[in-house]
Amino acid sequence: MSKLKVMTVFGTRPEAIKMAPVVLELNKYPDLITPVVAVTAQHREMLDQVLHLFSITPHHDLDIMSQGQTLFDITTRAMQGLNQVLAAEKPDIVLVHGDTTTTFAGALAAYYHQTAVGHVEAGLRTGNKYSPFPEEMNRKLTGALTDIHFAPTLTSQQNLLQEGTPEANIVVTGNTVIDALMATVDKQYVFQDELLSRINFSSQKIILVTTHRRENLGEPMRHVYQALREIVREFSDVEVVFPVHKNPRVRDVVKTELGCTERVHLIDPLDYQPFANLMARSYLVLTDSGGVQEEAPALGKPVLVLRDTTERPEAVAAGTVRLVGTDREKVHQQTRQLLTDSEAYQAMSGACNPYGDGLASRRIVQTILFRYGYSGVKPEPFA
Ligand code: UD1
Ligand code: UDP
């Protein structure tokens, strides 16, 4: 029996963080699997940070990122590059992750080559095609092209079943983000970064902030930053640490609203290791990120989500995450409450981890081996 060729395709920071444990797991079976890593590099620096941390050297790097790239740029460049890679490699299955434009292009390119598609982090839905934009449709369209759906939770499995996906094609695995997080957060971790190493986490309340969603660009983000300015003015024991996304459309507004504000630290995107450990030591997280919404609850950190919808309802139901949107008054009021009302804070800060147990990547690789007849053991789903 010849070896199974499994190609992973990813391109942005979050995909890389969540696919790295899968790549490392695939590497454990050199007698059965030939792993091929293809990156579109829809992100450049933010992708390279993760590749470096997990010591992954891609076999193919399309290097497509351009400043101010449009959705059309990403889709067409990724499709053209992947066409050549797929023609040369002829994998048995292509694994894509999540909901970015790289994800959708990866699945579509594989389909055009009549190659099987495995979708990691399948089945999350808001039900609103423009929120998050374009991620909701990227994920849904990828699902339509997928042969094996690796749903992280029962909720995501349920979403797929409701859309008519055959149950036999869905495996509930847990989210690989928890695999990555468990391998990265360490109580003894020492920050190398000068600013982070100077912070006194016991006397100061650290609010960790990230923003990048396309639907929040411009005024919605401005309103959030104005609320934050009011918060630091009101609370002298609060410091904001804000690793600012590389997107110039984010950076410009951040600089205008929060540049030179006392106790607001605007820094470049952090490597995943310091970022995850900073999150573990923060008081509160404000974010529009998908991945951070999954990580912070596992670390017992309350999250105010700067969005109107979420495809990750599990931690909202558990009470660790609140959807607050981007209205200035609401963001201010909700942040203020968590700084002044210890009961409200305690109610949100109990660690809850509906997203995984650290074994998702193993389940994914075991499932592939089982499906293709390379193993007789069908893995138990994540409960
Ligand atoms: C993309 C994904 C989004 C994901 C996010 C994670 C799409 C449509 N969007 O959004 O789903 O949540 O990544 O962060 O797939 N840039 C750099 N260096 C980098 C990364 C980005 O300079 O390392 C700048 C470039 O100018 C680039 C811009 O950021 O054009 C926007 O990047 P893009 O991938 O188009 O969108 P994101 O908002 O990052
Ligand atoms: N992250 C990071 N450095 C940062 C900010 C975030 O490593 O400065 C990590 C974070 O821990 C999470 C992922 O990046 O795993 C989330 O990426 P992002 O918010 O860009 O995308 P999304 O998850 O919304 O698609």
Coordinates of C-alpha atoms and ligand atoms in Angstrom, one line a residue:
M1 CA 0.0 0.0 0.0
S2 CA 1.5 3.3 -1.0
K3 CA 1.7 6.1 1.5
L4 CA -1.2 8.6 1.8
K5 CA -0.4 12.1 0.6
V6 CA -2.1 14.6 2.8
M7 CA -1.7 18.3 1.8
T8 CA -2.5 21.0 4.3
V9 CA -3.3 24.5 2.9
F10 CA -3.4 27.6 5.0
G11 CA -2.4 31.3 4.7
T12 CA -3.2 33.5 7.7
R13 CA -2.1 33.7 11.3
P14 CA -5.1 31.9 12.9
E15 CA -5.2 29.1 10.3
A16 CA -1.5 28.5 11.0
I17 CA -2.0 28.4 14.8
K18 CA -4.8 26.0 14.4
M19 CA -3.3 23.8 11.7
A20 CA 0.2 23.6 13.2
P21 CA -0.8 20.9 15.7
V22 CA -2.4 19.0 12.7
V23 CA 0.8 19.3 10.7
L24 CA 2.9 18.1 13.7
E25 CA 0.6 15.2 14.2
L26 CA 0.7 14.2 10.4
N27 CA 4.5 14.2 10.8
K28 CA 4.3 11.4 13.4
Y29 CA 3.4 8.8 10.8
P30 CA 6.3 8.8 8.2
D31 CA 5.6 5.2 7.3
L32 CA 2.0 5.8 6.4
I33 CA 1.7 9.5 5.5
T34 CA 3.5 11.9 3.1
P35 CA 2.6 15.3 4.5
V36 CA 2.8 18.3 2.2
V37 CA 2.4 21.9 3.5
A38 CA 1.3 24.6 1.1
V39 CA 0.9 28.1 2.3
T40 CA -0.7 30.9 0.3
A41 CA 0.9 33.5 2.6
Q42 CA -2.3 35.6 2.5
H43 CA -0.6 37.0 5.6
R44 CA 3.2 37.3 5.4
E45 CA 4.8 38.5 8.7
M46 CA 1.9 37.2 10.9
L47 CA 2.1 33.8 9.2
D48 CA 5.9 33.6 9.4
Q49 CA 5.7 34.2 13.2
V50 CA 3.7 31.0 13.6
L51 CA 5.7 28.9 11.2
H52 CA 8.8 29.8 13.0
L53 CA 7.3 29.0 16.5
F54 CA 6.2 25.6 15.4
S55 CA 9.3 24.9 13.2
I56 CA 7.2 24.3 10.1
T57 CA 8.9 24.8 6.7
P58 CA 6.3 24.8 3.9
H59 CA 7.0 22.7 0.8
H60 CA 5.2 25.4 -1.2
D61 CA 4.9 29.1 -0.4
L62 CA 2.7 31.1 -2.9
D63 CA 3.7 34.4 -1.2
I64 CA 0.5 36.1 -2.5
M65 CA 0.1 38.9 0.1
S66 CA 0.0 42.5 -1.2
Q67 CA -0.7 45.7 0.8
G68 CA -4.4 46.6 0.7
Q69 CA -5.3 43.3 -1.0
T70 CA -8.9 42.8 -2.0
L71 CA -10.9 39.6 -1.7
F72 CA -10.6 39.3 -5.5
D73 CA -6.8 39.5 -5.3
I74 CA -6.6 36.9 -2.6
T75 CA -9.0 34.5 -4.3
T76 CA -7.5 34.7 -7.8
R77 CA -3.9 34.5 -6.7
A78 CA -4.5 31.7 -4.3
M79 CA -6.5 29.7 -6.9
Q80 CA -3.8 30.1 -9.6
G81 CA -1.0 29.2 -7.3
L82 CA -2.8 26.2 -5.8
N83 CA -3.7 24.9 -9.3
Q84 CA 0.0 24.4 -10.0
V85 CA 0.8 23.0 -6.6
L86 CA -2.1 20.5 -6.8
A87 CA -1.1 19.5 -10.3
A88 CA 2.5 18.8 -9.2
E89 CA 1.7 17.1 -5.9
K90 CA -1.5 15.1 -6.7
P91 CA -2.4 14.7 -3.0
D92 CA -5.0 12.1 -1.8
I93 CA -6.7 14.7 0.4
V94 CA -6.4 18.4 1.0
L95 CA -7.0 19.8 4.5
V96 CA -8.2 23.4 4.8
H97 CA -9.0 25.2 8.0
G98 CA -11.8 27.6 9.1
D99 CA -13.3 30.5 7.2
T100 CA -10.7 32.6 5.4
T101 CA -10.5 33.3 1.7
T102 CA -7.5 31.0 1.6
T103 CA -9.7 28.2 3.1
F104 CA -12.4 28.6 0.4
A105 CA -9.8 28.9 -2.4
G106 CA -8.0 25.8 -1.1
A107 CA -11.2 23.8 -1.1
L108 CA -12.4 25.0 -4.5
A109 CA -8.9 24.4 -6.1
A110 CA -8.9 20.8 -4.6
Y111 CA -12.5 20.3 -6.0
Y112 CA -11.4 21.4 -9.5
H113 CA -8.7 18.7 -9.3
Q114 CA -11.3 16.2 -8.1
T115 CA -9.3 15.8 -4.9
A116 CA -11.0 15.0 -1.5
V117 CA -11.3 17.9 0.9
G118 CA -11.1 17.7 4.7
H119 CA -12.5 20.8 6.5
V120 CA -11.0 21.4 9.9
E121 CA -13.2 23.6 12.1
A122 CA -16.3 22.9 10.1
G123 CA -19.9 23.8 10.7
L124 CA -19.7 27.1 12.7
R125 CA -22.4 29.5 11.6
T126 CA -24.0 32.8 12.5
G127 CA -26.7 32.4 9.9
N128 CA -26.0 35.9 8.6
K129 CA -24.2 36.0 5.3
Y130 CA -22.7 39.4 5.9
S131 CA -21.5 38.9 9.5
P132 CA -18.7 38.0 9.8
F133 CA -18.0 39.1 6.2
P134 CA -16.8 37.2 4.2
E135 CA -16.1 34.5 6.7
E136 CA -19.6 33.1 7.1
M137 CA -19.9 32.4 3.4
N138 CA -16.3 31.2 3.1
R139 CA -17.0 28.6 5.7
K140 CA -20.4 27.6 4.2
L141 CA -19.1 27.3 0.7
T142 CA -16.1 25.3 1.9
G143 CA -18.5 23.0 3.6
A144 CA -20.4 22.4 0.4
L145 CA -17.1 21.2 -1.2
T146 CA -16.0 19.1 1.8
D147 CA -15.8 15.3 2.0
I148 CA -14.9 15.0 5.7
H149 CA -16.1 17.7 8.1
F150 CA -14.1 18.0 11.3
A151 CA -16.6 19.7 13.5
P152 CA -15.1 21.1 16.7
T153 CA -18.2 20.8 18.8
L154 CA -21.7 19.2 19.0
T155 CA -23.2 22.6 18.1
S156 CA -21.2 22.8 14.8
Q157 CA -22.1 19.2 14.1
Q158 CA -25.7 20.1 14.6
N159 CA -25.4 23.0 12.2
L160 CA -24.1 20.7 9.5
L161 CA -26.8 18.1 10.1
Q162 CA -29.5 20.8 9.8
E163 CA -28.1 21.7 6.4
G164 CA -28.4 18.1 5.3
T165 CA -24.8 17.0 5.6
P166 CA -24.7 13.2 6.0
E167 CA -23.9 12.3 9.6
A168 CA -21.3 9.7 8.4
N169 CA -19.2 12.6 6.9
I170 CA -18.9 14.5 10.2
V171 CA -16.6 13.8 13.0
V172 CA -16.7 15.8 16.2
T173 CA -13.0 16.5 17.2
G174 CA -12.8 19.4 19.5
N175 CA -10.9 22.5 18.3
T176 CA -7.2 22.3 17.5
V177 CA -6.9 25.8 19.0
I178 CA -6.9 24.1 22.4
D179 CA -4.2 21.7 21.3
A180 CA -2.0 24.7 20.4
L181 CA -2.9 26.6 23.6
M182 CA -2.1 23.7 25.9
A183 CA 1.3 23.3 24.3
T184 CA 2.0 27.0 24.7
V185 CA 0.7 28.5 28.0
D186 CA 3.1 28.0 30.8
K187 CA 2.9 29.6 34.3
Q188 CA 6.7 29.9 34.4
Y189 CA 6.9 31.6 31.0
V190 CA 9.1 34.7 31.1
F191 CA 8.4 37.5 28.6
Q192 CA 11.3 38.6 26.5
D193 CA 9.5 41.7 25.3
E194 CA 10.7 44.7 27.3
L195 CA 7.3 46.2 27.8
L196 CA 5.6 42.9 28.8
S197 CA 8.4 42.1 31.2
R198 CA 8.0 45.4 33.0
I199 CA 4.2 45.0 33.6
N200 CA 3.2 44.4 37.2
F201 CA 0.3 41.9 36.7
S202 CA -0.6 41.9 40.4
S203 CA -1.1 45.7 40.9
Q204 CA -2.4 46.6 37.4
K205 CA -5.5 45.3 35.6
I206 CA -4.5 44.5 32.1
I207 CA -7.0 44.8 29.3
L208 CA -5.9 42.9 26.3
V209 CA -7.4 44.2 23.0
T210 CA -7.4 43.0 19.4
T211 CA -9.5 44.2 16.5
H212 CA -9.3 43.3 12.8
R213 CA -12.8 42.3 11.3
R214 CA -13.6 43.8 8.0
E215 CA -17.1 44.8 9.1
N216 CA -15.6 46.7 12.0
L217 CA -13.1 48.8 9.9
G218 CA -13.6 52.5 10.2
E219 CA -16.2 54.0 12.5
P220 CA -17.1 50.9 14.6
M221 CA -13.4 50.5 15.5
R222 CA -13.1 54.2 16.3
H223 CA -16.0 54.0 18.7
V224 CA -14.4 51.0 20.5
Y225 CA -11.1 52.9 20.9
Q226 CA -12.9 56.0 22.2
A227 CA -14.6 53.9 24.9
L228 CA -11.1 52.5 25.8
R229 CA -9.7 56.0 26.1
E230 CA -12.5 56.9 28.6
I231 CA -11.8 53.7 30.6
V232 CA -8.1 54.4 31.1
R233 CA -8.9 58.0 32.0
E234 CA -11.3 56.8 34.7
F235 CA -9.3 53.8 36.2
S236 CA -5.7 54.6 37.1
D237 CA -4.9 50.9 37.7
V238 CA -5.9 49.8 34.2
E239 CA -3.4 49.4 31.4
V240 CA -4.4 48.4 27.9
V241 CA -2.1 46.2 25.9
F242 CA -3.1 46.3 22.2
P243 CA -1.1 44.3 19.7
V244 CA -2.2 46.0 16.6
H245 CA -3.0 43.9 13.5
K246 CA -0.8 44.6 10.5
N247 CA -3.7 45.8 8.3
P248 CA -3.0 49.6 7.7
R249 CA -6.8 50.2 7.8
V250 CA -6.7 49.1 11.4
R251 CA -3.4 50.7 12.3
D252 CA -4.4 54.2 11.0
V253 CA -7.5 54.5 13.2
V254 CA -5.8 53.0 16.2
K255 CA -3.0 55.5 16.0
T256 CA -5.4 58.5 15.6
E257 CA -7.6 57.5 18.5
L258 CA -5.2 55.9 21.0
G259 CA -1.7 57.0 20.0
C260 CA 0.2 58.7 22.9
T261 CA -2.5 57.8 25.4
E262 CA -1.1 57.2 28.9
R263 CA -1.3 53.5 29.9
V264 CA -2.3 52.4 26.4
H265 CA 0.5 50.3 24.9
L266 CA 0.2 49.9 21.1
I267 CA 2.5 47.2 20.0
D268 CA 3.1 45.1 16.9
P269 CA 1.3 41.7 16.6
L270 CA 2.9 39.4 19.2
D271 CA 4.3 36.0 18.5
Y272 CA 1.7 33.4 19.6
Q273 CA 3.7 32.3 22.6
P274 CA 3.9 35.7 24.3
F275 CA 0.4 36.5 23.2
A276 CA -1.2 33.4 24.7
N277 CA 0.8 33.8 28.0
L278 CA -0.2 37.5 28.1
M279 CA -3.8 36.5 27.7
A280 CA -3.4 34.0 30.6
R281 CA -2.2 36.9 32.9
S282 CA -4.6 39.6 31.7
Y283 CA -7.7 40.8 33.6
L284 CA -10.1 41.1 30.7
V285 CA -10.1 40.7 26.9
L286 CA -11.8 42.9 24.4
T287 CA -11.7 41.4 20.9
D288 CA -13.4 40.8 17.6
S289 CA -11.2 37.7 17.0
G290 CA -12.7 34.3 16.5
G291 CA -9.7 32.4 17.9
V292 CA -9.3 34.6 21.0
Q293 CA -13.0 33.9 21.8
E294 CA -12.1 30.3 22.1
E295 CA -8.8 30.6 23.9
A296 CA -9.7 33.2 26.6
P297 CA -12.5 31.1 28.2
A298 CA -10.2 28.1 28.5
L299 CA -7.9 30.4 30.5
G300 CA -10.7 31.8 32.7
K301 CA -10.6 35.3 31.2
P302 CA -13.8 37.2 30.6
V303 CA -14.2 38.3 27.0
L304 CA -16.2 41.2 25.6
V305 CA -16.8 40.4 21.9
L306 CA -16.8 43.5 19.7
R307 CA -19.2 42.1 17.2
D308 CA -23.0 41.8 16.8
T309 CA -22.9 38.1 15.9
T310 CA -20.8 35.1 16.8
E311 CA -20.4 31.7 15.3
R312 CA -19.1 30.5 18.7
P313 CA -22.1 30.5 21.0
E314 CA -20.8 27.9 23.4
A315 CA -18.8 30.2 25.7
V316 CA -21.6 32.8 25.5
A317 CA -24.0 30.2 26.8
A318 CA -21.4 29.3 29.5
G319 CA -21.3 32.9 30.6
T320 CA -17.6 33.6 29.9
V321 CA -18.2 35.6 26.8
R322 CA -20.5 38.5 26.2
L323 CA -21.5 39.9 22.8
V324 CA -21.3 43.7 23.1
G325 CA -20.9 45.0 19.6
T326 CA -19.1 48.3 18.9
D327 CA -21.3 50.9 20.3
R328 CA -19.2 53.3 22.3
E329 CA -21.5 53.6 25.3
K330 CA -22.1 49.9 25.5
V331 CA -18.4 49.0 25.3
H332 CA -17.7 51.6 28.0
Q333 CA -20.5 50.5 30.3
Q334 CA -19.7 46.7 30.0
T335 CA -16.0 47.2 30.5
R336 CA -16.7 49.5 33.5
Q337 CA -19.0 46.9 35.1
L338 CA -16.3 44.3 34.9
L339 CA -13.8 46.7 36.6
T340 CA -16.1 47.7 39.4
D341 CA -18.5 44.8 40.1
S342 CA -16.5 41.9 41.4
E343 CA -19.5 39.6 41.4
A344 CA -20.1 40.2 37.7
Y345 CA -16.4 39.6 37.1
Q346 CA -16.3 36.4 39.1
A347 CA -19.4 35.1 37.3
M348 CA -17.6 35.5 34.0
S349 CA -14.1 34.3 35.0
G350 CA -14.7 30.7 35.9
A351 CA -12.6 28.7 33.4
C352 CA -14.8 27.0 30.8
N353 CA -13.6 25.0 27.9
P354 CA -16.4 23.9 25.6
Y355 CA -13.9 23.9 22.6
G356 CA -11.6 21.0 23.1
D357 CA -9.4 18.7 25.2
G358 CA -6.1 19.0 23.5
L359 CA -6.6 15.9 21.4
A360 CA -8.4 17.3 18.3
S361 CA -5.4 16.9 15.9
R362 CA -5.0 13.3 17.0
R363 CA -8.6 12.6 16.2
I364 CA -8.3 14.3 12.8
V365 CA -5.3 12.3 11.8
Q366 CA -6.7 9.0 13.2
T367 CA -9.9 9.6 11.3
I368 CA -8.1 10.1 8.0
L369 CA -6.0 7.0 8.6
F370 CA -9.1 5.0 9.4
R371 CA -11.1 6.3 6.4
Y372 CA -8.4 5.5 4.0
G373 CA -7.8 2.0 5.4
Y374 CA -4.5 2.7 7.1
S375 CA -5.8 2.0 10.6
G376 CA -8.5 -0.3 11.9
V377 CA -9.2 2.0 14.9
K378 CA -12.0 4.5 14.6
P379 CA -11.3 7.4 17.0
E380 CA -13.8 8.3 19.7
P381 CA -15.4 11.7 19.1
F382 CA -14.8 14.7 21.4
A383 CA -17.6 14.7 23.9
Ligands
UD1_1 C1 -7.8 37.7 7.3 C2 -9.1 36.9 7.1 C3 -9.9 36.8 8.3 C4 -9.1 36.4 9.5 C5 -7.9 37.3 9.6 C6 -7.0 36.9 10.8 C7 -10.1 36.8 4.8 C8 -11.0 37.5 3.9 N1 -9.9 37.5 6.0 O1 -8.3 39.1 7.5 O2 -11.0 35.9 8.1 O3 -9.9 36.5 10.7 O4 -7.1 37.3 8.4 O5 -6.1 37.9 11.2 O6 -9.6 35.8 4.6 N2 -1.1 42.5 6.5 C9 0.3 42.7 6.6 N3 1.1 41.6 7.1 C10 0.5 40.5 7.6 C11 -0.9 40.4 7.5 C12 -1.7 41.4 7.0 O7 0.9 43.7 6.2 O8 1.2 39.6 8.0 C13 -1.9 43.6 6.0 C14 -1.8 43.7 4.4 O9 -1.8 45.0 4.1 C15 -3.1 43.0 4.0 C16 -4.0 43.5 5.1 O10 -3.2 43.4 6.3 O11 -3.4 43.5 2.7 C17 -5.3 42.7 5.2 O12 -5.0 41.3 5.2 P1 -6.2 40.3 4.8 O13 -5.7 38.9 4.9 O14 -6.7 40.7 3.5 O15 -7.3 40.5 5.8 P2 -7.4 40.4 7.4 O16 -8.2 41.5 7.9 O17 -6.0 40.1 7.9
UDP2 N1 -2.7 36.1 18.2 C1 -1.3 36.2 18.2 N2 -0.7 37.4 18.4 C2 -1.4 38.6 18.5 C3 -2.8 38.5 18.4 C4 -3.4 37.2 18.3 O1 -0.6 35.2 18.1 O2 -0.8 39.6 18.6 C5 -3.3 34.8 18.1 C6 -4.4 34.4 19.0 O3 -3.9 33.8 20.2 C7 -5.3 33.5 18.2 C8 -5.1 34.0 16.8 O4 -4.0 34.8 16.8 O5 -4.9 32.2 18.3 C9 -6.3 34.8 16.3 O6 -6.1 35.4 15.1 P1 -6.9 36.6 14.6 O7 -7.6 37.3 15.7 O8 -6.0 37.4 13.7 O9 -8.0 35.8 13.6 P2 -9.4 35.1 13.9 O10 -9.2 34.1 14.9 O11 -10.4 36.2 14.2 O12 -9.7 34.5 12.5

